[in-house]
Coordinates of C-alpha atoms in Angstrom, one line a residue:
M1 CA 35.2 -25.0 70.0
S2 CA 34.1 -21.9 69.1
T3 CA 33.4 -20.6 65.5
P4 CA 36.8 -20.1 63.7
Q5 CA 36.9 -16.4 62.6
P6 CA 39.2 -14.4 60.6
P7 CA 41.2 -11.6 62.2
A8 CA 40.0 -8.1 62.1
G9 CA 41.6 -5.8 59.3
P10 CA 41.9 -5.2 55.7
G11 CA 43.8 -8.2 54.8
R12 CA 42.5 -11.8 54.1
S13 CA 43.2 -14.4 56.4
V14 CA 45.0 -17.2 55.3
V15 CA 43.9 -20.8 56.9
A16 CA 45.3 -24.0 56.1
A17 CA 43.0 -26.7 54.8
A18 CA 44.2 -29.0 57.8
D19 CA 43.0 -26.5 60.1
V20 CA 39.8 -26.0 58.6
R21 CA 39.3 -30.0 58.4
H22 CA 40.0 -29.9 62.1
A23 CA 37.4 -27.2 62.9
V24 CA 34.8 -28.8 60.6
L25 CA 35.4 -32.3 62.5
D26 CA 35.3 -30.9 65.9
P27 CA 33.0 -33.5 67.6
A28 CA 32.5 -31.3 70.9
P29 CA 29.0 -31.7 71.8
G30 CA 26.6 -28.6 71.3
S31 CA 29.3 -26.9 69.1
E32 CA 28.2 -23.9 67.3
P33 CA 28.3 -23.7 63.5
C34 CA 31.6 -23.7 61.5
V35 CA 31.8 -20.4 59.8
F36 CA 34.6 -19.1 57.8
R37 CA 34.3 -15.6 56.3
D38 CA 36.4 -13.8 53.7
A39 CA 39.4 -16.1 54.1
R40 CA 41.7 -17.9 52.0
I41 CA 41.8 -21.8 52.3
E42 CA 45.4 -23.0 51.7
G43 CA 45.4 -26.3 50.3
A44 CA 42.6 -29.0 49.2
L45 CA 39.9 -29.3 51.8
A46 CA 39.5 -33.2 51.6
L47 CA 36.5 -34.3 54.0
D48 CA 35.7 -37.7 51.9
G49 CA 34.0 -40.4 54.3
A50 CA 33.8 -37.9 57.1
E51 CA 31.0 -37.9 59.4
I52 CA 30.2 -34.0 59.9
T53 CA 28.1 -33.2 62.9
R54 CA 28.3 -29.5 62.8
L55 CA 26.5 -26.8 60.3
V56 CA 29.3 -25.7 57.9
R57 CA 29.5 -22.4 56.4
F58 CA 32.1 -20.7 54.0
E59 CA 31.2 -17.1 53.1
D60 CA 33.3 -15.2 50.5
C61 CA 36.1 -17.2 50.7
T62 CA 38.8 -18.5 48.1
F63 CA 39.9 -22.1 47.9
D64 CA 43.4 -23.0 46.6
G65 CA 42.1 -26.4 46.1
P66 CA 39.0 -28.4 45.6
V67 CA 36.6 -29.2 48.4
T68 CA 35.6 -33.0 48.2
L69 CA 33.1 -34.7 50.4
E70 CA 32.9 -38.1 48.6
G71 CA 30.7 -40.4 50.7
A72 CA 30.8 -37.9 53.6
S73 CA 27.6 -37.6 55.9
T74 CA 27.1 -34.1 56.7
L75 CA 24.3 -31.5 58.0
A76 CA 23.6 -28.4 55.8
F77 CA 27.0 -27.3 54.0
A78 CA 27.3 -23.9 52.4
V79 CA 29.9 -22.4 50.0
T80 CA 28.6 -19.0 49.2
G81 CA 30.4 -16.3 47.2
C82 CA 33.4 -18.4 47.1
T83 CA 35.8 -19.2 44.4
L84 CA 37.1 -22.6 44.3
P85 CA 38.4 -25.2 41.7
A86 CA 36.1 -27.7 42.3
F87 CA 33.1 -29.1 44.3
H88 CA 32.9 -32.8 44.6
A89 CA 30.6 -34.6 47.0
P90 CA 29.3 -37.8 45.0
T91 CA 27.3 -40.5 47.2
A92 CA 27.4 -38.0 50.0
Q93 CA 24.4 -37.7 52.5
I94 CA 23.5 -34.1 53.4
G95 CA 21.1 -34.0 55.9
G96 CA 20.4 -30.2 55.3
R97 CA 20.8 -27.8 52.2
L98 CA 23.7 -27.5 50.1
D99 CA 24.1 -24.0 49.4
L100 CA 26.6 -23.0 46.5
R101 CA 25.0 -19.4 45.6
G102 CA 27.1 -16.9 44.3
S103 CA 30.0 -19.1 44.1
T104 CA 32.5 -19.5 41.1
V105 CA 34.0 -22.9 40.3
T106 CA 36.6 -23.0 37.6
G107 CA 37.9 -26.6 36.9
G108 CA 36.8 -30.2 38.1
G109 CA 38.3 -31.9 35.2
R110 CA 36.2 -35.1 33.9
R111 CA 34.6 -35.4 37.2
G112 CA 33.0 -31.8 36.6
A113 CA 33.2 -28.7 38.6
V114 CA 30.2 -29.5 40.8
N115 CA 29.9 -33.5 41.1
L116 CA 26.9 -34.8 43.0
V117 CA 26.6 -38.2 41.5
H118 CA 24.3 -40.4 43.5
T119 CA 24.2 -37.7 46.3
H120 CA 21.4 -37.5 48.6
I121 CA 20.2 -34.3 49.8
A122 CA 17.4 -33.8 52.4
G123 CA 17.1 -30.2 51.8
G124 CA 17.7 -27.9 48.8
L125 CA 20.1 -27.5 46.5
R126 CA 20.9 -23.6 45.6
L127 CA 23.0 -22.8 42.8
D128 CA 21.6 -19.2 42.3
R129 CA 23.8 -16.8 40.7
A130 CA 26.8 -19.4 40.6
H131 CA 29.2 -19.4 37.8
L132 CA 31.0 -22.8 36.6
V133 CA 33.2 -23.2 34.3
N134 CA 34.8 -26.5 33.0
D135 CA 36.7 -26.7 30.0
E136 CA 36.8 -30.6 30.1
G137 CA 33.0 -30.5 29.4
L138 CA 31.0 -31.0 32.8
A139 CA 30.0 -28.1 34.6
V140 CA 27.3 -30.0 36.8
N141 CA 27.6 -33.7 37.0
A142 CA 24.7 -34.8 39.0
G143 CA 23.5 -38.4 37.5
G144 CA 21.4 -40.1 40.1
L145 CA 21.0 -37.5 42.4
V146 CA 18.3 -37.7 44.9
M147 CA 16.5 -34.5 46.5
Q148 CA 13.8 -34.1 49.0
G149 CA 13.8 -30.4 48.3
G150 CA 14.1 -28.5 45.2
V151 CA 17.0 -27.5 42.8
F152 CA 17.4 -23.8 42.4
C153 CA 19.7 -22.3 39.7
E154 CA 18.3 -18.8 39.0
D155 CA 20.5 -16.5 36.8
F156 CA 23.0 -19.4 36.7
V157 CA 25.8 -19.6 34.3
A158 CA 27.6 -22.8 33.2
H159 CA 30.2 -23.1 30.7
G160 CA 30.0 -26.7 30.3
R161 CA 27.1 -29.3 30.4
F162 CA 24.5 -29.8 32.9
V163 CA 23.8 -33.4 33.4
L164 CA 21.5 -35.1 35.7
P165 CA 20.3 -38.3 34.3
G166 CA 18.1 -40.5 36.5
A167 CA 17.9 -37.8 39.3
E168 CA 14.9 -37.7 41.5
L169 CA 13.8 -34.1 42.0
P170 CA 10.5 -34.4 44.0
G171 CA 10.7 -30.3 44.8
G172 CA 11.1 -29.6 41.3
L173 CA 14.2 -27.9 39.1
W174 CA 14.0 -24.1 38.9
M175 CA 16.3 -22.3 36.4
H176 CA 14.8 -19.0 35.8
G177 CA 17.2 -16.9 33.6
A178 CA 20.0 -19.4 33.7
R179 CA 22.4 -20.0 30.9
I180 CA 24.1 -23.2 29.9
V181 CA 26.9 -23.0 27.2
A182 CA 28.1 -26.4 25.6
A183 CA 31.7 -26.5 24.0
A184 CA 29.8 -26.8 20.6
P185 CA 26.2 -25.8 19.4
D186 CA 25.9 -29.6 18.3
E187 CA 26.9 -30.7 21.8
I188 CA 24.6 -31.4 24.7
A189 CA 24.3 -28.8 27.1
F190 CA 21.5 -30.3 29.3
N191 CA 21.1 -33.9 29.8
G192 CA 17.9 -34.7 32.0
D193 CA 17.5 -38.6 30.6
A194 CA 15.1 -40.5 32.9
L195 CA 14.7 -37.4 35.1
R196 CA 12.0 -37.8 37.7
A197 CA 10.5 -34.3 38.9
S198 CA 7.4 -32.6 40.1
T199 CA 8.2 -30.0 37.6
V200 CA 11.0 -28.5 35.6
R201 CA 11.1 -24.6 34.9
L202 CA 13.8 -23.7 32.2
N203 CA 12.3 -20.4 31.2
R204 CA 12.0 -16.7 31.9
G205 CA 15.1 -16.0 29.8
W206 CA 16.7 -19.6 30.1
R207 CA 19.2 -20.1 27.4
A208 CA 21.0 -23.6 26.1
D209 CA 23.9 -22.8 23.7
G210 CA 23.7 -26.4 23.0
R211 CA 21.2 -29.3 22.7
V212 CA 18.7 -30.1 25.3
R213 CA 18.0 -33.8 26.1
L214 CA 15.1 -35.3 28.4
R215 CA 14.7 -38.7 26.9
G216 CA 12.2 -40.8 29.0
A217 CA 12.1 -38.2 31.5
R218 CA 8.8 -38.3 33.8
I219 CA 7.8 -34.8 35.1
D220 CA 4.4 -34.9 37.1
D221 CA 3.3 -31.1 36.6
L222 CA 5.0 -28.9 34.1
L223 CA 8.0 -28.7 31.9
S224 CA 8.4 -25.1 31.0
F225 CA 10.6 -23.5 28.2
H226 CA 8.2 -20.2 28.3
D227 CA 10.5 -17.3 26.8
A228 CA 13.7 -19.8 26.6
E229 CA 16.1 -19.9 23.7
L230 CA 17.1 -23.1 22.4
L231 CA 20.3 -22.5 20.2
G232 CA 21.7 -26.1 20.1
Q233 CA 22.2 -27.4 16.3
G234 CA 20.7 -30.7 15.2
A235 CA 17.9 -31.6 17.6
S236 CA 17.8 -28.4 19.9
L237 CA 15.1 -30.0 22.1
M238 CA 14.8 -34.0 22.5
C239 CA 12.0 -35.4 24.6
V240 CA 11.5 -38.9 23.2
G241 CA 9.3 -41.1 25.3
A242 CA 9.1 -38.4 28.0
Q243 CA 5.9 -38.6 30.3
L244 CA 4.7 -34.9 30.9
G245 CA 1.9 -33.4 32.9
A246 CA 2.2 -30.3 30.5
I247 CA 4.7 -28.6 28.4
D248 CA 5.0 -25.1 27.7
L249 CA 6.9 -24.5 24.3
R250 CA 6.2 -20.8 23.7
L251 CA 9.8 -20.0 23.1
A252 CA 11.1 -16.7 23.1
R253 CA 12.1 -17.1 19.5
P254 CA 12.3 -20.2 16.9
P255 CA 14.8 -23.0 18.2
A256 CA 18.0 -23.0 16.1
G257 CA 17.4 -27.0 15.2
G258 CA 14.4 -29.4 15.5
V259 CA 12.3 -30.4 18.3
D260 CA 11.9 -34.3 18.8
L261 CA 8.9 -35.1 20.6
R262 CA 8.3 -38.9 19.4
N263 CA 6.5 -41.4 21.7
A264 CA 5.8 -38.5 24.3
H265 CA 2.6 -38.0 26.1
A266 CA 1.7 -34.7 27.7
T267 CA -1.7 -33.9 29.2
R268 CA -1.6 -30.3 28.1
I269 CA 0.8 -28.6 25.2
Q270 CA 1.2 -24.8 24.8
D271 CA 3.0 -23.4 21.9
R272 CA 3.2 -20.7 19.4
P273 CA 3.1 -21.1 15.7
G274 CA 6.0 -19.0 15.2
T275 CA 8.2 -21.2 17.4
W276 CA 8.2 -24.6 15.2
R277 CA 10.8 -25.2 12.4
S278 CA 11.7 -28.5 10.7
P279 CA 12.7 -31.1 11.6
L280 CA 9.7 -31.9 13.9
G281 CA 9.4 -35.3 15.5
L282 CA 5.8 -35.9 16.4
D283 CA 5.6 -39.7 15.6
G284 CA 4.0 -41.4 18.4
L285 CA 3.3 -38.0 20.4
T286 CA -0.1 -38.0 22.3
Y287 CA -1.8 -35.3 24.1
D288 CA -5.3 -34.5 25.8
W289 CA -5.1 -30.7 25.2
V290 CA -3.4 -28.3 22.9
E291 CA -3.6 -24.6 23.5
P292 CA -5.5 -22.9 20.4
T293 CA -3.2 -20.9 18.4
A294 CA -6.3 -18.6 16.6
A295 CA -9.2 -17.3 17.4
T296 CA -11.4 -19.9 15.0
Q297 CA -11.0 -23.5 14.9
R298 CA -10.6 -23.4 11.2
E299 CA -7.6 -21.0 11.5
D300 CA -6.5 -23.4 14.4
A301 CA -6.4 -26.3 12.3
T302 CA -4.6 -24.4 9.5
H303 CA -1.9 -23.7 11.9
R304 CA -2.1 -27.5 13.3
L305 CA -1.6 -28.8 9.8
A306 CA 1.5 -26.6 9.0
W307 CA 2.9 -27.8 12.5
L308 CA 2.6 -31.4 11.0
R309 CA 4.1 -30.5 7.6
L310 CA 7.3 -29.5 9.6
Q311 CA 7.9 -33.5 9.8
T312 CA 10.9 -34.8 7.9
R313 CA 8.6 -37.6 6.4
Y314 CA 5.0 -38.9 6.3
V315 CA 3.7 -40.8 9.2
P316 CA 0.0 -41.3 9.7
Q317 CA -0.1 -41.4 13.5
P318 CA 0.2 -37.3 14.3
Y319 CA -2.7 -36.7 11.8
E320 CA -4.7 -39.2 13.7
Q321 CA -3.9 -38.1 17.0
L322 CA -5.0 -34.2 15.9
A323 CA -8.1 -35.8 14.2
S324 CA -9.1 -37.7 17.5
Y325 CA -8.4 -34.5 19.4
Y326 CA -10.8 -32.4 17.5
R327 CA -13.2 -35.1 17.5
R328 CA -13.1 -35.3 21.2
L329 CA -13.9 -31.6 21.4
G330 CA -16.8 -31.9 18.7
H331 CA -15.1 -30.4 15.9
E332 CA -15.9 -33.0 13.4
S333 CA -15.4 -30.7 10.2
E334 CA -11.8 -30.1 11.3
A335 CA -11.1 -33.8 12.2
R336 CA -12.4 -34.6 8.5
R337 CA -10.0 -31.7 7.1
V338 CA -7.0 -33.1 9.0
L339 CA -7.5 -36.8 7.6
L340 CA -8.0 -35.5 4.2
V341 CA -4.7 -33.8 4.3
R342 CA -3.1 -37.1 5.7
E343 CA -4.5 -39.1 2.7
R344 CA -3.2 -36.6 0.4
R345 CA 0.5 -36.7 1.9
R346 CA 0.3 -40.5 1.8
R347 CA -0.6 -40.2 -1.8
A348 CA 2.6 -38.7 -2.7
L349 CA 4.3 -42.0 -1.5
L350 CA 2.3 -44.3 -3.7
G351 CA 3.1 -45.4 -7.3
P352 CA 1.8 -44.2 -10.5
A353 CA -1.3 -46.3 -10.5
G354 CA -1.9 -45.4 -6.6
R355 CA -1.6 -41.7 -7.2
V356 CA -3.9 -41.6 -9.9
W357 CA -6.7 -43.7 -8.1
G358 CA -5.8 -41.4 -5.3
G359 CA -6.2 -38.4 -7.3
L360 CA -9.7 -39.6 -8.5
L361 CA -10.8 -40.3 -4.9
D362 CA -9.6 -36.8 -3.8
A363 CA -11.4 -35.0 -6.9
T364 CA -14.7 -36.8 -6.5
V365 CA -15.4 -37.7 -2.9
G366 CA -12.4 -36.1 -0.9
Y367 CA -11.4 -39.7 0.0
G368 CA -15.0 -40.0 1.5
Y369 CA -14.5 -37.1 3.9
R370 CA -16.1 -34.7 1.3
P371 CA -18.9 -36.9 -0.2
W372 CA -20.9 -33.7 -1.4
L373 CA -18.4 -33.4 -4.0
A374 CA -20.0 -36.4 -5.5
G375 CA -23.4 -34.7 -5.7
L376 CA -21.8 -31.8 -7.3
W377 CA -20.1 -34.0 -10.0
L378 CA -23.6 -35.3 -10.4
A379 CA -25.3 -32.1 -10.9
L380 CA -22.7 -30.6 -13.3
L381 CA -22.6 -33.7 -15.4
T382 CA -26.4 -33.7 -15.7
L383 CA -26.5 -30.2 -16.5
L384 CA -23.9 -30.7 -19.4
G385 CA -25.3 -33.7 -20.7
S386 CA -29.1 -32.3 -20.7
L387 CA -27.9 -29.2 -22.6
A388 CA -26.3 -31.3 -25.2
F389 CA -29.3 -33.8 -25.5
R390 CA -31.9 -30.9 -25.8
T391 CA -30.7 -29.5 -28.9
H392 CA -31.1 -32.9 -30.9
A393 CA -34.2 -35.4 -31.0
P394 CA -33.3 -38.9 -30.0
V395 CA -34.4 -42.1 -32.1
P396 CA -36.5 -44.3 -30.0
N397 CA -35.8 -48.1 -29.8
K398 CA -39.3 -49.0 -30.2
A399 CA -41.8 -46.7 -31.8
G400 CA -44.8 -45.8 -29.7
E401 CA -43.3 -47.3 -26.4
G402 CA -41.7 -45.9 -23.4
P403 CA -42.0 -42.6 -21.6
P404 CA -41.8 -39.4 -23.6
F405 CA -38.0 -37.9 -23.9
H406 CA -36.7 -35.6 -21.2
P407 CA -33.1 -34.5 -21.5
V408 CA -32.3 -34.1 -17.6
A409 CA -34.2 -37.5 -16.6
Y410 CA -32.1 -39.0 -19.7
A411 CA -28.7 -37.5 -18.5
L412 CA -29.3 -38.5 -15.0
D413 CA -30.5 -41.9 -15.9
L414 CA -27.2 -42.5 -17.8
L415 CA -25.2 -41.4 -14.8
I416 CA -26.9 -43.5 -12.1
P417 CA -25.7 -47.0 -12.8
V418 CA -28.3 -48.6 -10.3
G419 CA -32.0 -48.6 -10.9
G420 CA -33.1 -46.3 -13.6
L421 CA -35.8 -43.7 -14.6
G422 CA -37.1 -45.3 -17.8
Q423 CA -35.2 -43.6 -20.3
R424 CA -31.8 -44.9 -20.9
D425 CA -33.1 -48.3 -22.5
V426 CA -36.0 -46.3 -24.6
W427 CA -33.9 -43.9 -26.7
H428 CA -30.7 -43.7 -28.8
W429 CA -28.7 -41.4 -31.1
A430 CA -28.5 -41.2 -34.7
Q431 CA -25.6 -38.6 -34.1
P432 CA -22.4 -40.7 -33.3
W433 CA -21.0 -38.0 -31.2
L434 CA -24.1 -37.7 -28.9
Q435 CA -24.0 -41.7 -28.6
N436 CA -20.5 -41.4 -27.5
L437 CA -21.3 -39.0 -25.1
A438 CA -24.1 -41.2 -23.7
Y439 CA -21.7 -44.0 -23.5
G440 CA -18.9 -41.7 -21.7
L441 CA -21.6 -40.8 -19.2
I442 CA -22.5 -44.1 -18.6
A443 CA -18.9 -45.0 -17.9
V444 CA -18.3 -41.8 -15.8
G445 CA -21.4 -42.7 -13.7
W446 CA -19.7 -46.1 -12.7
V447 CA -16.4 -44.6 -12.0
L448 CA -18.2 -41.9 -9.9
T449 CA -20.1 -44.5 -8.2
T450 CA -17.3 -46.7 -7.3
A451 CA -15.1 -43.8 -6.1
V452 CA -18.1 -42.9 -3.6
V453 CA -18.5 -46.5 -2.4
A454 CA -14.5 -46.7 -1.8
G455 CA -14.2 -43.2 -0.2
V456 CA -16.9 -43.8 2.2
T457 CA -15.8 -47.6 2.8
R458 CA -12.3 -46.1 3.5
T459 CA -13.7 -43.6 6.0
L460 CA -15.7 -46.1 7.7
N461 CA -12.8 -48.5 8.0
R462 CA -10.0 -46.1 9.1
T463 CA -11.7 -43.5 11.4

């Protein structure tokens, strides 16, 4: 059978859906591709369960009813530049490419404007420049879709959810410049839960007017939101438990809501400090490399600590992960700084006694991460004590015994509880306030020593 063609002339041809079905299913060997151009297809084109042995292509056609291929087996199938109420091909086996470029689909009901649930496609899926509208919620319903090629949706517009949970996309998902509009900003616009893909590019002007969810997704190479807009309320982006080769979060502007990366893993993270906002979920997030956000490591650590502060509650793991990352790079000072901030945030959750003790550890030794503070305190107290003792003469405990009095050595001897310099047990003071000062320095020395031991022990035990 020859390829059906509409008659010449300015008017659009009208072809009954039954005639189209007959042409598509023509079993004649060696048949040419079945092509309809600029035609109106009258009625619903039902090809459910059919075995189609011809290439089928509709170009610039209008369909009165839906096109359905549920459970069908076909070669390449194209509906380009067309207008139709729905395209449903669940569980179909498509041996080539499925091409819906430039088509407008306005309907589909609860099944979705385009339904590809558990469909197997040996070639690629093309939705470039397509416009899908479904007032009942689902623009693309492709849970369990299995591809051998890629899915391309560049400059694509969907008014309704784009869902493909559990899909397998070894050729990747490419949605440069696409826009997905959910019914409300707090509803899911894009659902890729448990998606498995080589790469997912939601970038270069990609926009979601609703939440984006990729829970448990496994993306081997790159998940990119470079110059994308996330306008969903609540959690604008949820990647809980996702396993990512890399993630690019250099958004065009800050997301409308939070970003949830709990228990995710990414080999590489790229971001911009200005794109983060609270609430931020980082508990359990692990990574091998994060792109520096500043020219110096110190400034980068400042940005990263501000990043961690956007979490709604204190959890230690994100601080430990960041400190471990800096240590792996050899930036020990930044690692200690991160761990010190961790202890300070933890202190705010303790009871009154814990906060007092924590404040003492912080002030004296920086929780063990700044042990040099103890030396500063020792030097300062020794100076103050020696100046006070220098202006008065002490009283010997036993006349004619012991070394001569030295105010600096005496003050230092009071502050060091272990060992001695031979001054503390030889002299005492007739003036009560000086004797009280000596007792005070002894007490402060014990507290300072205890804080040093506690801080160093804490550091050795926890890092």
